[in-house]
Coordinates of C-alpha atoms in Angstrom, one line a residue:
M1 CA -93.8 0.6 57.0
K2 CA -95.6 -1.1 54.1
A3 CA -93.5 -3.3 51.9
N4 CA -93.6 -2.5 48.3
T5 CA -95.2 -5.5 46.6
R6 CA -95.3 -4.4 43.1
L7 CA -93.8 -6.3 40.7
K8 CA -90.4 -5.7 39.0
V9 CA -91.1 -6.1 35.0
K10 CA -88.2 -6.6 32.6
I11 CA -88.6 -6.5 28.8
A12 CA -86.3 -8.4 26.7
K13 CA -83.7 -6.6 24.6
N14 CA -85.4 -7.8 21.5
A15 CA -89.2 -8.0 21.8
G16 CA -91.9 -7.2 19.0
F17 CA -91.9 -6.2 15.3
C18 CA -89.0 -7.4 13.3
F19 CA -88.2 -5.6 10.1
G20 CA -89.9 -7.6 7.8
V21 CA -93.3 -7.4 9.6
R22 CA -92.8 -3.5 10.3
R23 CA -91.9 -3.4 6.4
A24 CA -95.4 -5.1 5.5
I25 CA -97.6 -3.1 8.1
D26 CA -96.4 0.0 7.0
L27 CA -96.5 -0.9 3.4
A28 CA -100.2 -2.2 4.1
E29 CA -101.1 1.1 5.7
K30 CA -99.7 3.0 2.9
I31 CA -101.6 1.4 0.3
A32 CA -104.9 1.4 2.3
K33 CA -104.7 5.2 1.9
E34 CA -104.1 5.0 -1.6
K35 CA -106.6 2.6 -2.8
A36 CA -110.3 1.6 -2.1
E37 CA -110.0 -2.1 -2.2
V38 CA -107.3 -3.8 -0.3
Y39 CA -106.8 -7.4 0.5
T40 CA -104.5 -9.8 2.0
L41 CA -104.4 -13.4 1.0
G42 CA -104.9 -15.0 4.7
P43 CA -103.5 -12.7 8.0
I44 CA -100.7 -10.5 6.7
I45 CA -99.1 -11.4 10.1
H46 CA -99.6 -14.0 13.1
N47 CA -101.2 -11.3 15.4
P48 CA -104.8 -11.2 15.5
Q49 CA -105.4 -8.2 17.1
E50 CA -103.0 -6.2 14.6
V51 CA -104.9 -7.7 11.8
E52 CA -108.1 -6.7 13.3
R53 CA -106.7 -3.0 13.7
L54 CA -105.8 -3.3 9.9
E55 CA -109.1 -4.3 8.8
K56 CA -110.6 -1.1 10.7
Q57 CA -108.5 0.8 8.0
G58 CA -110.2 -1.4 5.1
I59 CA -107.6 -3.9 4.6
K60 CA -109.5 -7.1 4.4
T61 CA -108.3 -10.6 5.2
L62 CA -109.4 -13.4 2.4
E63 CA -108.6 -17.0 2.5
D64 CA -109.9 -17.6 -0.8
P65 CA -108.1 -16.0 -3.5
S66 CA -111.3 -16.8 -6.0
R67 CA -113.2 -14.0 -4.2
V68 CA -110.7 -11.5 -5.3
E69 CA -111.7 -10.1 -9.1
S70 CA -110.0 -6.6 -8.7
G71 CA -108.4 -4.2 -6.5
C72 CA -105.2 -4.6 -4.7
V73 CA -104.0 -8.0 -3.2
I74 CA -100.9 -7.5 -0.7
L75 CA -99.1 -10.8 -0.3
R76 CA -98.4 -11.6 3.4
T77 CA -95.1 -11.8 5.3
H78 CA -95.1 -15.5 5.2
G79 CA -95.4 -15.7 1.3
I80 CA -97.8 -17.8 -1.0
P81 CA -97.3 -20.7 -3.2
F82 CA -95.3 -20.1 -6.2
E83 CA -98.6 -20.8 -8.8
L84 CA -101.0 -19.1 -6.9
H85 CA -98.5 -16.1 -7.1
K86 CA -98.1 -16.4 -10.8
K87 CA -102.0 -16.8 -11.3
L88 CA -102.6 -13.1 -9.3
E89 CA -100.1 -11.5 -11.4
K90 CA -101.8 -12.6 -14.6
N91 CA -104.9 -11.0 -13.5
K92 CA -104.6 -7.4 -15.3
S93 CA -107.8 -6.3 -12.8
I94 CA -105.5 -7.1 -9.6
S95 CA -102.5 -4.9 -8.3
V96 CA -100.3 -7.4 -6.3
I97 CA -98.1 -5.8 -3.8
D98 CA -95.6 -8.5 -2.4
A99 CA -94.9 -7.8 1.3
T100 CA -93.2 -11.2 1.8
C101 CA -90.4 -10.7 4.3
P102 CA -86.8 -10.5 2.7
F103 CA -85.8 -13.6 4.7
V104 CA -88.5 -15.7 3.4
K105 CA -88.0 -14.5 0.2
R106 CA -84.3 -15.4 0.4
A107 CA -85.4 -18.9 1.6
Q108 CA -87.6 -19.3 -1.3
N109 CA -85.2 -18.3 -3.9
I110 CA -82.6 -20.7 -2.2
V111 CA -85.2 -23.8 -2.6
K112 CA -86.1 -22.9 -6.0
Q113 CA -82.5 -22.8 -7.1
L114 CA -81.7 -25.9 -5.3
S115 CA -84.7 -27.6 -7.5
T116 CA -83.4 -26.5 -10.6
D117 CA -79.9 -26.0 -11.1
I118 CA -77.5 -28.8 -12.6
E119 CA -75.4 -29.4 -9.5
S120 CA -78.5 -30.1 -7.0
K121 CA -81.6 -30.6 -9.2
D122 CA -81.6 -34.5 -8.4
K123 CA -80.9 -34.0 -4.9
T124 CA -84.2 -34.1 -2.2
I125 CA -84.6 -31.0 -0.3
I126 CA -85.1 -31.4 3.3
L127 CA -87.0 -28.6 4.7
V128 CA -87.2 -28.3 8.6
G129 CA -90.4 -26.5 9.9
E130 CA -93.8 -27.1 10.3
K131 CA -95.9 -28.8 7.8
V132 CA -99.1 -26.7 8.1
H133 CA -97.4 -23.3 8.3
P134 CA -98.0 -21.0 5.8
E135 CA -94.4 -19.9 5.4
V136 CA -93.5 -24.0 4.9
I137 CA -96.2 -24.2 2.2
A138 CA -95.2 -21.9 0.4
L139 CA -91.6 -22.9 0.6
V140 CA -92.4 -26.4 -0.7
S141 CA -94.3 -24.9 -3.6
Y142 CA -90.9 -23.4 -4.9
G143 CA -89.3 -27.0 -4.8
N144 CA -90.8 -28.4 -7.8
G145 CA -91.9 -31.5 -6.0
K146 CA -88.2 -32.1 -4.4
C147 CA -89.1 -30.9 -0.9
V148 CA -89.7 -33.5 1.9
V149 CA -90.8 -31.7 5.4
V150 CA -89.2 -32.5 8.5
E151 CA -90.7 -31.2 11.7
N152 CA -88.3 -32.7 14.6
I153 CA -85.4 -35.2 15.4
K154 CA -88.0 -38.2 15.5
V155 CA -89.1 -37.6 11.9
A156 CA -85.5 -37.0 10.8
Q157 CA -84.8 -40.4 12.3
K158 CA -87.4 -41.9 10.3
Y159 CA -86.6 -40.5 7.0
K160 CA -85.4 -42.9 4.4
G161 CA -84.3 -41.6 1.3
S162 CA -81.6 -42.2 -1.8
G163 CA -78.6 -40.0 -3.0
D164 CA -77.5 -36.8 -1.4
I165 CA -79.6 -34.1 0.2
N166 CA -79.8 -30.4 0.6
V167 CA -81.0 -28.9 3.9
V168 CA -83.0 -25.8 4.4
S169 CA -85.0 -24.4 7.2
Q170 CA -88.1 -22.6 8.1
T171 CA -87.1 -19.0 8.9
T172 CA -88.7 -19.2 12.4
Q173 CA -87.0 -22.3 13.5
T174 CA -84.9 -22.6 16.7
P175 CA -81.1 -23.5 16.0
K176 CA -81.5 -26.4 18.7
N177 CA -84.0 -28.2 16.4
F178 CA -82.5 -27.3 13.1
D179 CA -78.9 -28.3 14.3
S180 CA -80.5 -31.6 15.8
I181 CA -81.8 -32.5 12.4
V182 CA -78.9 -31.6 10.5
K183 CA -76.7 -33.8 12.5
E184 CA -79.0 -36.8 12.3
L185 CA -79.3 -36.5 8.2
K186 CA -75.5 -36.0 8.4
R187 CA -75.0 -38.9 10.0
R188 CA -76.7 -41.3 7.2
Y189 CA -76.4 -38.7 3.9
K190 CA -73.8 -37.0 2.2
T191 CA -75.7 -33.3 3.5
K192 CA -75.4 -29.8 2.6
V193 CA -76.7 -27.2 4.7
H194 CA -78.4 -24.2 3.9
N195 CA -79.3 -22.0 7.0
T196 CA -82.1 -20.0 6.6
I197 CA -82.9 -19.2 10.2
C198 CA -83.5 -15.2 10.3
K199 CA -81.3 -13.2 12.4
A200 CA -84.5 -11.4 14.1
T201 CA -85.6 -14.9 15.3
L202 CA -82.2 -15.8 16.6
D203 CA -82.1 -12.2 18.6
R204 CA -85.7 -12.8 20.1
Q205 CA -84.6 -16.1 21.2
K206 CA -81.3 -15.5 22.4
S207 CA -82.8 -12.1 24.6
A208 CA -85.9 -14.2 25.9
E209 CA -83.7 -17.1 26.9
K210 CA -81.3 -14.6 28.8
L211 CA -84.0 -12.7 30.6
A212 CA -85.8 -16.2 31.6
D213 CA -82.5 -16.8 33.5
S214 CA -82.9 -13.7 35.6
V215 CA -86.8 -13.6 36.6
D216 CA -89.3 -15.7 38.5
L217 CA -91.6 -15.5 35.8
M218 CA -92.0 -14.9 31.9
I219 CA -94.8 -13.8 29.9
I220 CA -94.6 -14.4 26.2
I221 CA -96.7 -12.1 24.1
G222 CA -98.1 -12.8 20.9
G223 CA -100.5 -14.5 18.5
K224 CA -101.2 -18.4 19.3
N225 CA -101.1 -18.9 15.7
S226 CA -97.6 -17.3 15.6
G227 CA -94.7 -20.0 15.1
N228 CA -92.1 -17.6 16.3
T229 CA -93.9 -16.6 19.4
T230 CA -94.7 -20.3 20.5
R231 CA -91.0 -21.3 20.3
L232 CA -90.2 -18.1 22.4
A233 CA -92.7 -19.7 25.2
Q234 CA -90.9 -23.3 24.6
I235 CA -87.5 -21.9 25.2
C236 CA -88.4 -19.8 27.9
A237 CA -90.4 -22.5 30.0
V238 CA -87.3 -24.3 30.3
K239 CA -85.8 -22.0 32.4
T240 CA -88.9 -20.8 34.4
K241 CA -92.5 -20.7 34.7
T242 CA -93.9 -19.5 31.5
Y243 CA -97.2 -18.4 30.1
H244 CA -98.1 -17.3 26.4
I245 CA -100.8 -14.5 26.1
E246 CA -102.2 -12.5 23.1
T247 CA -103.8 -9.5 25.2
V248 CA -104.1 -7.8 28.5
D249 CA -107.3 -9.8 29.0
D250 CA -105.5 -13.3 29.2
I251 CA -103.8 -12.2 32.2
N252 CA -104.5 -14.0 35.5
E253 CA -103.5 -11.9 38.7
K254 CA -103.1 -15.5 40.4
W255 CA -99.9 -16.1 38.3
F256 CA -98.2 -13.5 40.1
R257 CA -98.7 -14.3 43.8
N258 CA -95.1 -14.2 45.7
I259 CA -93.3 -13.4 42.6
K260 CA -91.0 -10.7 42.6
S261 CA -89.6 -10.3 39.0
V262 CA -91.5 -10.7 35.7
G263 CA -89.8 -10.6 32.2
L264 CA -91.8 -9.8 29.1
A265 CA -90.8 -11.3 25.7
A266 CA -92.8 -10.9 22.6
G267 CA -92.9 -12.4 18.9
A268 CA -91.6 -10.8 15.6
S269 CA -95.4 -10.1 14.8
T270 CA -96.3 -8.6 18.1
P271 CA -97.0 -4.9 18.0
D272 CA -95.5 -2.4 20.5
W273 CA -99.0 -1.4 21.5
I274 CA -99.9 -4.7 23.1
I275 CA -96.8 -5.0 24.9
K276 CA -97.0 -1.7 26.2
E277 CA -100.8 -2.5 27.3
I278 CA -99.5 -5.6 29.0
E279 CA -96.6 -4.3 30.6
R280 CA -98.6 -1.4 32.4
R281 CA -101.4 -4.0 33.5
I282 CA -98.6 -6.4 35.3
K283 CA -97.0 -3.3 36.9
G284 CA -100.1 -2.5 38.7
I285 CA -100.5 -6.0 40.0
D286 CA -100.0 -6.5 43.6
S287 CA -98.1 -9.7 44.1
R288 CA -98.9 -10.6 47.9

């Protein structure tokens, strides 16, 4: 009898769209049916394939807000800089729809409050996150010049400031990175911590890590420009062989030779249709 060489494929308990992303996509599709000119400033989420699907529905992605003179502008899930938001709202020819993730909005409000209230206004705000990420760029803009971005423990060790500090996080950071930075800062400064890592991020990280412990190979699905997806790949790579792919076309059958079990995990901006396509493709691979 011929041995069954088909791969056993498991999907992480928490994978794919989170609440904030689902809300933004549903909102964008609804607006596209109602209005002729619909734009987003930058990709509404960090998944190129889903952004392309939305563009086919008439939702255009623009990087330069000055090119928008009229129509409807949907604010991306990562948020946009404070001054730009105000400028858009002042333009009466533009209708602004805020699709910023509620968890990101909460972080923005915390940064803004810390930079202005009497108790904290003179304290430096340490923002744990990636300097060039759109969410972090927007968060810094709410800090009235008081934010210092710290990406990792090495940067935290080099930080030299005066006075007390407040610490806030990019919503998609790993607890490990955030906690290590907080520990280093607390060693030298009086520090108040505001943990703004969102629950959806934590759920995806925990379920991906748990799955990585029980399979021979992990496939992480999502945009290469997605911070939370990249971190899933980093977490799983510590546990087992891991590949980060965007679409079914990225799959290399050589990865699966002599592999019995494969785990699939996906970032918060990865749509179900991509996950299902990849699952079907992998299940059809002969792993001999």
